[in-house]
Structure formats: C-alpha cells, structure tokens
C-alpha cells in the first residue's frame, strides 16, 4: 500500500530544494505524494481569499497519513506552514521535520539553518480541553487560525496535563537531509513518523 505524504515548506525560498527532496521520495516504490504543489497553484489559491486557501490546504492533506516539514531558514515562521501543522494534528497525521538548508538551490547555494517549525507550535490544557498554541515574538499564544478544542482522543501522543505548552517537537523526530543521507533514508524517516502516529 502506498504511503501518502504531505510535504510542507516555504514556497518562495525553498521550492527548488523541496522539489529535489520530493523527487528522491517519489522515485522509490510505493511512495506517493498528494500534497506537493508548485508555487503558482499555492499563490492562486491565496489570491482568492484566506478561506479559499485554508480549504485548498485541507484538501491537500486529505488521504495522507504523514506530514513532512521540509525546513529551511524561515519555514518556522510561515503562517501557512503553521496551518498545515495544525490541520495535521487535527487529522492525526504523523509529523517529522527534515532540515533542507544543506541542500543546494538552483544557483548552487545552501542556506542558513532555521528553527524547527514543530518547536514553534504546541498544545496546552485549559478548562479541561486541549488547544493549539503558537510561539509569537517569544511568547506562547493561542493559535489564531484554529481556536476550537481538539478532542484528546484524536491525539496520537499523550495530551498535556496543564496549561503549560508542550511543544509538538517533543513528540516528533527531526533529521538533516544533507548530513543524514536523506536521498536514501527519507522513506524510513516517513515510515517511522507514520508508525509513531499509528498510521
């Protein structure tokens, strides 16, 4: 059975690197990506309105079991990457971070390592319910693009017990594509994320 993976990344800065990583993934047997869009499709959806883009991203995540964050310099602060992370948590997808700063762009340059996007988002408990939080200007705040409670039973990891935010990175693995031979190993990394989430 093919593993369907959603690839999340910063389009403007990292599409070339992300494309190369994605191609190494789909070249393997039984690997299918259903969440890789070129920047023109993404920008067209964004131009309509925010609700249209949110619908577009939710549809991209349909029928996927893993969300792979291809992380460059500024991926961690991109609003729509955070939305894809939030919807992946709600959906129950496995999550992993793959740093791609060491992958050369079309001009042959690598980039600076950015923060782990999964360390910029977390969960906390308030009034008996679980909510998403995001790190903004050094402070944890309730996640602004999805304010509803998340059923504890929908989480594949232990829910937080207090109002202290638990970063999503505490439950997910992170890898370096260039240094850890991602072209050969990304399939195993994605399978590990799926296994952790019971997917």
XYZ file of N, CA, C and O in Angstrom:
796
model
N 0.837 -1.188 0.000
C 0.000 0.000 0.000
C 0.881 1.251 0.000
O 1.832 1.358 0.757
N 0.574 2.194 -0.859
C 1.396 3.385 -0.995
C 1.241 4.299 0.217
O 0.148 4.503 0.716
N 2.369 4.832 0.668
C 2.360 5.808 1.754
C 2.126 7.188 1.157
O 2.884 7.638 0.312
N 1.064 7.844 1.576
C 0.745 9.166 1.038
C 1.204 10.240 2.015
O 0.791 10.262 3.165
N 2.061 11.097 1.521
C 2.742 12.078 2.363
C 2.458 13.483 1.881
O 2.492 13.764 0.681
N 2.194 14.375 2.835
C 2.034 15.803 2.540
C 3.346 16.493 2.854
O 3.876 16.363 3.958
N 3.895 17.226 1.889
C 5.140 17.968 2.082
C 4.824 19.433 2.325
O 4.186 20.086 1.501
N 5.265 19.953 3.456
C 5.039 21.345 3.835
C 6.373 22.078 3.796
O 7.372 21.586 4.321
N 6.399 23.268 3.167
C 7.648 24.016 3.060
C 7.353 25.465 2.705
O 6.218 25.824 2.384
N 8.382 26.295 2.761
C 8.287 27.712 2.423
C 8.502 27.841 0.913
O 9.611 27.701 0.418
N 7.415 28.117 0.190
C 7.462 28.086 -1.275
C 8.509 29.029 -1.860
O 9.340 28.622 -2.667
N 8.448 30.296 -1.498
C 9.304 31.286 -2.149
C 10.785 30.968 -1.977
O 11.566 31.077 -2.920
N 11.169 30.551 -0.800
C 12.597 30.352 -0.513
C 13.104 28.960 -0.856
O 14.266 28.801 -1.251
N 12.266 27.948 -0.715
C 12.774 26.572 -0.709
C 12.169 25.636 -1.746
O 12.395 24.433 -1.679
N 11.417 26.158 -2.696
C 10.732 25.256 -3.618
C 11.717 24.391 -4.407
O 11.453 23.212 -4.638
N 12.865 24.922 -4.784
C 13.846 24.143 -5.545
C 14.396 22.999 -4.692
O 14.474 21.852 -5.142
N 14.778 23.326 -3.465
C 15.286 22.292 -2.555
C 14.195 21.254 -2.273
O 14.450 20.049 -2.288
N 12.990 21.739 -2.004
C 11.879 20.837 -1.696
C 11.578 19.919 -2.869
O 11.280 18.733 -2.687
N 11.655 20.447 -4.071
C 11.383 19.654 -5.273
C 12.388 18.506 -5.389
O 12.018 17.369 -5.695
N 13.657 18.795 -5.131
C 14.679 17.749 -5.201
C 14.471 16.672 -4.147
O 14.625 15.484 -4.418
N 14.107 17.093 -2.940
C 13.842 16.126 -1.874
C 12.620 15.283 -2.223
O 12.639 14.057 -2.100
N 11.582 15.922 -2.674
C 10.354 15.217 -3.051
C 10.629 14.201 -4.156
O 10.121 13.077 -4.141
N 11.444 14.569 -5.131
C 11.745 13.652 -6.231
C 12.492 12.421 -5.754
O 12.294 11.319 -6.281
N 13.337 12.563 -4.724
C 14.029 11.391 -4.190
C 13.047 10.469 -3.470
O 13.260 9.261 -3.397
N 11.971 11.052 -2.966
C 10.940 10.269 -2.272
C 10.069 9.503 -3.261
O 9.903 8.294 -3.149
N 9.546 10.180 -4.285
C 8.621 9.508 -5.205
C 9.321 8.551 -6.149
O 8.671 7.736 -6.800
N 10.642 8.623 -6.209
C 11.390 7.686 -7.048
C 11.394 6.282 -6.462
O 11.683 5.309 -7.155
N 11.063 6.175 -5.177
C 11.037 4.875 -4.514
C 9.695 4.170 -4.773
O 8.666 4.813 -4.939
N 9.690 2.839 -4.777
C 8.429 2.105 -4.991
C 7.408 2.392 -3.894
O 7.756 2.548 -2.729
N 6.150 2.450 -4.270
C 5.025 2.591 -3.338
C 5.014 3.891 -2.560
O 4.413 3.977 -1.500
N 5.680 4.920 -3.047
C 5.657 6.222 -2.386
C 4.878 7.200 -3.256
O 5.193 7.389 -4.421
N 3.881 7.808 -2.676
C 3.024 8.735 -3.406
C 2.911 10.017 -2.609
O 2.644 9.982 -1.414
N 3.144 11.160 -3.260
C 2.885 12.416 -2.569
C 1.618 13.011 -3.154
O 1.418 13.030 -4.350
N 0.740 13.427 -2.294
C -0.502 14.051 -2.749
C -0.572 15.481 -2.242
O -1.560 16.161 -2.432
N 0.495 15.934 -1.602
C 0.480 17.267 -1.019
C 1.628 18.132 -1.480
O 2.107 18.966 -0.734
N 2.066 17.936 -2.718
C 3.155 18.769 -3.226
C 2.611 19.624 -4.363
O 2.205 19.102 -5.390
N 2.569 20.927 -4.165
C 2.026 21.837 -5.153
C 3.094 22.823 -5.565
O 3.886 23.245 -4.744
N 3.081 23.212 -6.837
C 4.036 24.253 -7.197
C 3.511 25.601 -6.705
O 2.351 25.747 -6.337
N 4.402 26.584 -6.695
C 4.063 27.869 -6.080
C 2.936 28.585 -6.802
O 2.176 29.319 -6.185
N 2.773 28.368 -8.104
C 1.701 29.059 -8.833
C 0.324 28.608 -8.364
O -0.596 29.415 -8.243
N 0.183 27.322 -8.072
C -1.099 26.812 -7.569
C -1.371 27.370 -6.181
O -2.474 27.813 -5.860
N -0.349 27.360 -5.335
C -0.477 27.892 -3.977
C -0.850 29.375 -4.008
O -1.764 29.812 -3.319
N -0.149 30.155 -4.831
C -0.405 31.598 -4.889
C -1.783 31.894 -5.451
O -2.459 32.830 -5.035
N -2.244 31.099 -6.414
C -3.583 31.302 -6.987
C -4.654 31.104 -5.929
O -5.608 31.882 -5.832
N -4.504 30.070 -5.094
C -5.475 29.825 -4.029
C -5.433 30.952 -3.001
O -6.467 31.384 -2.490
N -4.231 31.463 -2.714
C -4.089 32.523 -1.719
C -4.705 33.835 -2.204
O -5.227 34.606 -1.404
N -4.657 34.077 -3.498
C -5.177 35.336 -4.032
C -6.695 35.444 -3.911
O -7.238 36.533 -3.856
N -7.402 34.336 -3.917
C -8.863 34.372 -3.828
C -9.271 34.946 -2.481
O -9.900 35.997 -2.415
N -8.958 34.254 -1.404
C -9.143 34.742 -0.036
C -8.577 33.699 0.928
O -8.228 32.590 0.516
N -8.487 34.063 2.197
C -7.883 33.160 3.179
C -8.674 31.871 3.342
O -8.091 30.801 3.485
N -9.999 31.971 3.327
C -10.810 30.763 3.486
C -10.586 29.797 2.328
O -10.558 28.582 2.513
N -10.428 30.359 1.125
C -10.165 29.524 -0.046
C -8.839 28.792 0.105
O -8.731 27.597 -0.205
N -7.818 29.491 0.595
C -6.517 28.856 0.781
C -6.577 27.791 1.870
O -6.010 26.710 1.719
N -7.292 28.062 2.946
C -7.429 27.058 4.003
C -8.116 25.802 3.480
O -7.694 24.676 3.785
N -9.158 25.987 2.666
C -9.845 24.840 2.070
C -8.895 24.067 1.159
O -8.850 22.830 1.178
N -8.128 24.784 0.362
C -7.151 24.184 -0.543
C -6.138 23.332 0.234
O -5.838 22.193 -0.153
N -5.633 23.861 1.338
C -4.650 23.130 2.131
C -5.275 21.921 2.826
O -4.658 20.852 2.906
N -6.501 22.077 3.325
C -7.178 20.930 3.957
C -7.389 19.808 2.943
O -7.193 18.635 3.259
N -7.768 20.166 1.732
C -7.954 19.149 0.685
C -6.633 18.477 0.337
O -6.583 17.280 0.053
N -5.546 19.266 0.353
C -4.235 18.688 0.092
C -3.842 17.639 1.109
O -3.140 16.680 0.790
N -4.304 17.800 2.335
C -3.992 16.860 3.403
C -4.887 15.619 3.406
O -4.569 14.635 4.074
N -5.980 15.663 2.655
C -6.888 14.518 2.623
C -6.146 13.266 2.160
O -5.292 13.324 1.279
N -6.488 12.160 2.745
C -5.930 10.851 2.366
C -4.424 10.736 2.578
O -3.779 9.881 1.991
N -3.851 11.619 3.407
C -2.439 11.484 3.759
C -2.330 10.935 5.174
O -3.258 11.068 5.972
N -1.214 10.317 5.464
C -1.001 9.778 6.808
C 0.200 10.407 7.512
O 0.369 10.234 8.713
N 1.018 11.140 6.744
C 2.211 11.773 7.301
C 2.358 13.169 6.708
O 2.086 13.384 5.524
N 2.795 14.117 7.535
C 3.165 15.448 7.065
C 4.648 15.645 7.330
O 5.105 15.549 8.468
N 5.392 15.900 6.248
C 6.835 16.065 6.309
C 7.171 17.542 6.121
O 6.858 18.119 5.078
N 7.768 18.148 7.137
C 8.120 19.564 7.091
C 9.531 19.727 6.554
O 10.511 19.431 7.234
N 9.622 20.172 5.305
C 10.911 20.413 4.669
C 11.357 21.806 5.092
O 10.825 22.809 4.628
N 12.332 21.861 5.977
C 12.607 23.071 6.745
C 13.888 23.772 6.313
O 14.979 23.204 6.390
N 13.714 25.026 5.870
C 14.830 25.881 5.512
C 15.015 26.973 6.559
O 14.715 26.785 7.733
N 15.423 28.132 6.110
C 15.764 29.221 7.032
C 14.546 29.794 7.748
O 14.552 29.962 8.966
N 13.485 30.104 7.004
C 12.339 30.825 7.567
C 11.055 30.011 7.638
O 9.994 30.553 7.939
N 11.141 28.723 7.385
C 9.949 27.870 7.384
C 9.185 27.977 8.693
O 7.952 27.999 8.716
N 9.902 28.050 9.793
C 9.310 28.041 11.140
C 8.345 29.200 11.381
O 7.453 29.094 12.220
N 8.494 30.307 10.659
C 7.628 31.458 10.915
C 6.571 31.685 9.838
O 5.847 32.680 9.888
N 6.427 30.752 8.917
C 5.454 30.917 7.843
C 4.053 30.545 8.337
O 3.832 29.450 8.860
N 3.105 31.453 8.153
C 1.740 31.238 8.637
C 1.125 29.966 8.071
O 0.485 29.189 8.795
N 1.302 29.729 6.778
C 0.584 28.603 6.172
C 1.259 27.268 6.468
O 0.607 26.231 6.472
N 2.538 27.286 6.760
C 3.184 26.074 7.266
C 2.578 25.727 8.627
O 2.255 24.570 8.906
N 2.385 26.739 9.456
C 1.764 26.502 10.770
C 0.341 25.977 10.619
O -0.093 25.104 11.388
N -0.365 26.477 9.626
C -1.730 25.978 9.403
C -1.699 24.509 8.984
O -2.515 23.704 9.446
N -0.744 24.149 8.138
C -0.623 22.755 7.714
C -0.268 21.862 8.904
O -0.760 20.732 9.007
N 0.558 22.358 9.808
C 0.877 21.603 11.024
C -0.382 21.428 11.872
O -0.689 20.319 12.334
N -1.122 22.509 12.071
C -2.343 22.452 12.884
C -3.327 21.444 12.316
O -3.878 20.604 13.042
N -3.565 21.516 11.012
C -4.533 20.594 10.388
C -4.020 19.157 10.432
O -4.814 18.213 10.519
N -2.705 18.980 10.409
C -2.140 17.631 10.508
C -2.372 17.043 11.894
O -2.668 15.849 12.034
N -2.252 17.876 12.938
C -2.533 17.427 14.299
C -4.002 17.041 14.426
O -4.352 15.993 14.975
N -4.870 17.911 13.920
C -6.313 17.651 13.987
C -6.658 16.356 13.254
O -7.492 15.570 13.706
N -5.989 16.109 12.142
C -6.241 14.925 11.311
C -5.605 13.664 11.871
O -6.009 12.553 11.542
N -4.581 13.827 12.725
C -3.900 12.665 13.285
C -2.723 12.178 12.469
O -2.259 11.044 12.653
N -2.210 13.011 11.567
C -1.058 12.617 10.766
C 0.201 12.501 11.616
O 0.382 13.246 12.571
N 1.073 11.591 11.218
C 2.415 11.591 11.763
C 3.130 12.844 11.274
O 2.809 13.365 10.200
N 4.071 13.328 12.046
C 4.802 14.549 11.703
C 6.298 14.330 11.844
O 6.744 13.625 12.758
N 7.071 14.940 10.952
C 8.521 14.939 11.088
C 9.090 16.187 10.441
O 8.483 16.775 9.542
N 10.238 16.597 10.943
C 10.974 17.727 10.381
C 12.183 17.185 9.641
O 12.918 16.344 10.167
N 12.366 17.659 8.408
C 13.560 17.326 7.636
C 14.220 18.642 7.236
O 13.659 19.413 6.452
N 15.378 18.915 7.821
C 16.094 20.154 7.504
C 16.693 20.059 6.105
O 17.393 19.087 5.788
N 16.410 21.058 5.270
C 16.913 21.045 3.895
C 17.846 22.221 3.616
O 18.160 22.512 2.458
N 18.315 22.886 4.663
C 19.220 24.020 4.474
C 20.536 23.607 3.820
O 21.194 24.414 3.169
N 20.928 22.355 3.965
C 22.160 21.863 3.363
C 22.010 21.411 1.924
O 22.992 21.030 1.281
N 20.783 21.454 1.410
C 20.531 21.098 0.006
C 20.747 22.351 -0.837
O 20.246 23.426 -0.505
N 21.463 22.222 -1.933
C 21.731 23.381 -2.779
C 20.489 23.819 -3.548
O 19.676 22.983 -3.959
N 20.360 25.131 -3.733
C 19.264 25.652 -4.549
C 19.687 25.634 -6.014
O 20.764 25.134 -6.363
N 18.869 26.211 -6.886
C 19.151 26.154 -8.322
C 20.432 26.892 -8.686
O 21.031 26.630 -9.745
N 20.889 27.799 -7.827
C 22.135 28.529 -8.074
C 23.339 27.897 -7.385
O 24.446 28.439 -7.420
N 23.104 26.749 -6.737
C 24.201 26.029 -6.101
C 24.532 26.450 -4.682
O 25.581 26.093 -4.146
N 23.616 27.200 -4.041
C 23.878 27.685 -2.683
C 23.052 26.934 -1.648
O 21.887 26.599 -1.873
N 23.666 26.715 -0.496
C 22.922 26.216 0.655
C 22.401 27.429 1.421
O 22.664 28.566 1.047
N 21.661 27.188 2.500
C 21.095 28.308 3.265
C 21.389 28.131 4.749
O 22.005 27.140 5.159
N 20.944 29.078 5.530
C 21.145 29.048 6.975
C 20.084 28.161 7.638
O 18.917 28.189 7.252
N 20.486 27.400 8.642
C 19.560 26.533 9.375
C 18.542 27.380 10.128
O 18.885 28.306 10.843
N 17.265 27.071 9.949
C 16.197 27.743 10.672
C 15.729 26.909 11.857
O 16.185 25.786 12.069
N 14.814 27.449 12.627
C 14.254 26.728 13.775
C 13.327 25.601 13.302
O 12.782 25.648 12.203
N 13.131 24.636 14.162
C 12.196 23.544 13.891
C 10.769 24.090 13.989
O 10.362 24.574 15.053
N 9.980 24.029 12.908
C 8.601 24.531 12.969
C 7.759 23.839 14.039
O 6.841 24.444 14.607
N 8.083 22.576 14.338
C 7.309 21.839 15.338
C 7.637 22.278 16.764
O 6.904 21.948 17.691
N 8.729 23.031 16.924
C 9.044 23.607 18.237
C 8.360 24.958 18.419
O 8.349 25.502 19.519
N 7.772 25.477 17.355
C 7.091 26.776 17.393
C 5.595 26.636 17.625
O 4.870 27.623 17.707
N 5.127 25.393 17.678
C 3.714 25.123 17.944
C 3.608 24.059 19.023
O 4.509 23.225 19.184
N 2.518 24.103 19.759
C 2.341 23.136 20.832
C 0.890 23.024 21.239
O -0.005 23.610 20.621
N 0.681 22.269 22.303
C -0.658 22.054 22.854
C -0.633 22.375 24.341
O 0.396 22.239 25.005
N -1.780 22.787 24.846
C -1.922 23.035 26.282
C -3.356 22.717 26.691
O -4.258 22.614 25.858
N -3.558 22.580 27.993
C -4.886 22.273 28.533
C -5.452 23.516 29.209
O -4.758 24.198 29.955
N -6.704 23.808 28.921
C -7.401 24.923 29.579
C -8.849 24.514 29.795
O -9.514 24.071 28.854
N -9.319 24.624 31.033
C -10.700 24.253 31.374
C -11.049 22.845 30.914
O -12.147 22.578 30.444
N -10.081 21.946 31.025
C -10.312 20.541 30.681
C -10.216 20.213 29.211
O -10.356 19.046 28.836
N -9.968 21.195 28.358
C -9.888 20.958 26.913
C -8.474 21.226 26.407
O -7.688 21.935 27.033
N -8.158 20.679 25.234
C -6.842 20.799 24.626
C -6.907 21.806 23.478
O -7.800 21.732 22.625
N -5.939 22.728 23.457
C -5.905 23.765 22.410
C -4.507 23.856 21.810
O -3.506 23.518 22.449
N -4.473 24.359 20.592
C -3.210 24.626 19.915
C -2.655 25.978 20.337
O -3.414 26.928 20.550
N -1.332 26.058 20.433
C -0.646 27.312 20.738
C 0.465 27.519 19.722
O 0.947 26.561 19.104
N 0.864 28.777 19.550
C 1.992 29.084 18.681
C 2.891 30.098 19.367
O 2.448 30.894 20.199
N 4.153 30.042 19.023
C 5.137 30.954 19.589
C 5.226 32.195 18.708
O 5.531 32.104 17.522
N 4.915 33.353 19.305
C 4.979 34.616 18.579
C 5.762 35.626 19.403
O 5.403 35.866 20.561
N 6.793 36.196 18.813
C 7.645 37.182 19.493
C 8.107 36.688 20.858
O 8.129 37.433 21.839
N 8.427 35.403 20.930
C 8.955 34.834 22.163
C 7.922 34.445 23.202
O 8.276 33.991 24.283
N 6.625 34.593 22.877
C 5.549 34.260 23.827
C 4.592 33.241 23.225
O 4.276 33.306 22.033
N 4.121 32.341 24.073
C 3.114 31.383 23.631
C 1.731 32.034 23.680
O 1.361 32.623 24.692
N 1.000 31.919 22.576
C -0.365 32.445 22.492
C -1.248 31.382 21.856
O -0.750 30.470 21.186
N -2.560 31.503 22.084
C -3.463 30.559 21.450
C -3.341 30.693 19.934
O -3.278 31.792 19.402
N -3.293 29.562 19.241
C -3.140 29.558 17.797
C -4.324 30.266 17.148
O -5.478 29.946 17.419
N -4.031 31.222 16.290
C -5.071 32.127 15.791
C -5.890 31.583 14.630
O -7.022 32.034 14.415
N -5.368 30.614 13.876
C -6.111 30.129 12.713
C -6.984 28.905 13.003
O -7.646 28.387 12.102
N -6.982 28.437 14.250
C -7.883 27.356 14.659
C -8.021 27.435 16.168
O -7.113 27.035 16.903
N -9.161 27.951 16.625
C -9.342 28.194 18.048
C -10.171 27.168 18.782
O -10.361 27.283 19.991
N -10.666 26.143 18.073
C -11.508 25.138 18.724
C -10.673 24.155 19.529
O -9.486 23.971 19.276
N -11.329 23.531 20.494
C -10.662 22.489 21.275
C -10.425 21.266 20.395
O -11.195 20.982 19.470
N -9.355 20.548 20.697
C -9.035 19.313 19.989
C -9.352 18.151 20.916
O -8.853 18.099 22.045
N -10.208 17.221 20.484
C -10.526 16.077 21.351
C -9.264 15.311 21.738
O -8.436 14.986 20.876
N -9.111 15.066 23.007
C -7.922 14.363 23.498
C -7.774 13.011 22.828
O -6.658 12.558 22.537
N -8.888 12.361 22.533
C -8.855 11.036 21.906
C -8.324 11.079 20.479
O -7.956 10.038 19.926
N -8.279 12.256 19.863
C -7.770 12.378 18.491
C -6.245 12.463 18.433
O -5.663 12.370 17.353
N -5.605 12.656 19.584
C -4.150 12.794 19.604
C -3.481 11.419 19.634
O -3.953 10.514 20.313
N -2.381 11.282 18.927
C -1.648 10.012 18.933
C -0.540 10.008 19.980
O 0.204 9.030 20.103
N -0.410 11.087 20.731
C 0.555 11.175 21.813
C -0.163 11.669 23.061
O -1.316 12.094 22.998
N 0.507 11.596 24.202
C -0.120 11.992 25.466
C -0.470 13.477 25.452
O 0.366 14.317 25.098
N -1.680 13.786 25.842
C -2.135 15.177 25.889
C -1.505 15.884 27.079
O -1.191 15.261 28.099
N -1.279 17.199 26.967
C -0.741 17.942 28.116
C -1.693 17.905 29.298
O -2.919 17.875 29.119
N -1.140 17.911 30.487
C -1.946 17.833 31.710
C -2.234 19.200 32.324
O -3.100 19.327 33.169
N -1.470 20.217 31.897
C -1.600 21.542 32.500
C -1.715 22.607 31.407
O -1.715 22.290 30.210
N -1.741 23.866 31.832
C -1.792 24.962 30.863
C -0.399 25.344 30.350
O -0.267 26.301 29.596
N 0.624 24.610 30.757
C 1.960 24.804 30.186
C 2.009 24.190 28.794
O 1.639 23.025 28.607
N 2.458 24.961 27.822
C 2.503 24.486 26.438
C 3.563 23.405 26.277
O 4.695 23.550 26.735
N 3.170 22.312 25.635
C 4.096 21.227 25.293
C 4.347 21.317 23.791
O 3.409 21.201 22.986
N 5.588 21.560 23.416
C 5.928 21.701 22.001
C 5.703 20.396 21.252
O 5.973 19.306 21.753
N 5.222 20.527 20.015
C 4.987 19.347 19.188
C 6.289 18.609 18.899
O 6.290 17.387 18.718
N 7.389 19.337 18.879
C 8.691 18.710 18.613
C 9.061 17.681 19.675
O 9.900 16.806 19.422
N 8.439 17.744 20.854
C 8.692 16.737 21.901
C 8.231 15.352 21.484
O 8.674 14.351 22.058
N 7.319 15.292 20.522
C 6.721 14.017 20.124
C 7.162 13.551 18.740
O 6.719 12.495 18.277
N 7.980 14.359 18.052
C 8.293 14.092 16.649
C 9.805 14.075 16.423
O 10.562 14.716 17.139
N 10.216 13.369 15.403
C 11.626 13.258 15.055
C 12.026 14.370 14.085
O 11.195 14.877 13.328
N 13.324 14.706 14.098
C 13.882 15.678 13.167
C 15.165 15.099 12.564
O 15.924 14.401 13.237
N 15.368 15.389 11.275
C 16.504 14.841 10.536
C 17.145 15.923 9.682
O 16.517 16.929 9.360
N 18.393 15.686 9.293
C 19.112 16.582 8.393
C 19.286 15.861 7.056
O 20.002 14.856 6.969
N 18.626 16.366 6.015
C 18.618 15.680 4.718
C 20.018 15.517 4.145
O 20.374 14.437 3.657
N 20.820 16.577 4.191
C 22.155 16.528 3.593
C 23.115 15.659 4.409
O 23.834 14.824 3.857
N 23.124 15.833 5.729
C 24.103 15.140 6.566
C 23.731 13.695 6.867
O 24.601 12.869 7.150
N 22.430 13.376 6.806
C 21.993 12.018 7.155
C 21.528 11.219 5.946
O 20.719 10.307 6.076
N 22.066 11.555 4.774
C 21.789 10.812 3.535
C 20.294 10.656 3.294
O 19.772 9.545 3.131
N 19.623 11.797 3.263
C 18.180 11.788 3.089
C 17.700 11.123 1.820
O 16.634 10.495 1.800
N 18.486 11.214 0.738
C 18.060 10.594 -0.515
C 17.855 9.088 -0.345
O 17.002 8.494 -0.995
N 18.602 8.486 0.542
C 18.469 7.049 0.790
C 17.550 6.738 1.968
O 16.967 5.654 2.021
N 17.411 7.689 2.899
C 16.757 7.376 4.173
C 15.403 8.030 4.418
O 14.727 7.684 5.386
N 14.990 8.966 3.569
C 13.756 9.690 3.864
C 12.544 8.767 3.936
O 11.637 8.981 4.730
N 12.545 7.714 3.153
C 11.435 6.757 3.220
C 11.292 6.141 4.600
O 10.189 6.039 5.137
N 12.424 5.759 5.188
C 12.400 5.197 6.535
C 11.978 6.215 7.572
O 11.256 5.890 8.520
N 12.407 7.471 7.406
C 12.013 8.528 8.339
C 10.501 8.727 8.315
O 9.871 8.887 9.358
N 9.948 8.735 7.118
C 8.497 8.927 6.975
C 7.743 7.742 7.561
O 6.716 7.908 8.235
N 8.260 6.534 7.349
C 7.609 5.348 7.928
C 7.663 5.389 9.454
O 6.706 4.986 10.125
N 8.754 5.873 10.004
C 8.865 5.999 11.457
C 7.808 6.967 11.979
O 7.144 6.701 12.992
N 7.627 8.101 11.289
C 6.605 9.081 11.707
C 5.220 8.472 11.634
O 4.377 8.697 12.517
N 4.965 7.704 10.578
C 3.659 7.048 10.449
C 3.449 6.045 11.581
O 2.369 5.965 12.180
N 4.497 5.293 11.907
C 4.393 4.310 12.976
C 4.146 4.936 14.329
O 3.327 4.433 15.105
N 4.824 6.056 14.613
C 4.608 6.739 15.889
C 3.163 7.188 16.036
O 2.599 7.199 17.142
N 2.551 7.577 14.912
C 1.163 8.046 14.941
C 0.154 6.916 14.766
O -1.051 7.171 14.722
N 0.640 5.701 14.649
C -0.269 4.569 14.448
C -0.947 4.597 13.100
O -2.051 4.093 12.914
N -0.271 5.176 12.117
C -0.837 5.285 10.764
C -0.189 4.302 9.808
O -0.365 4.324 8.661
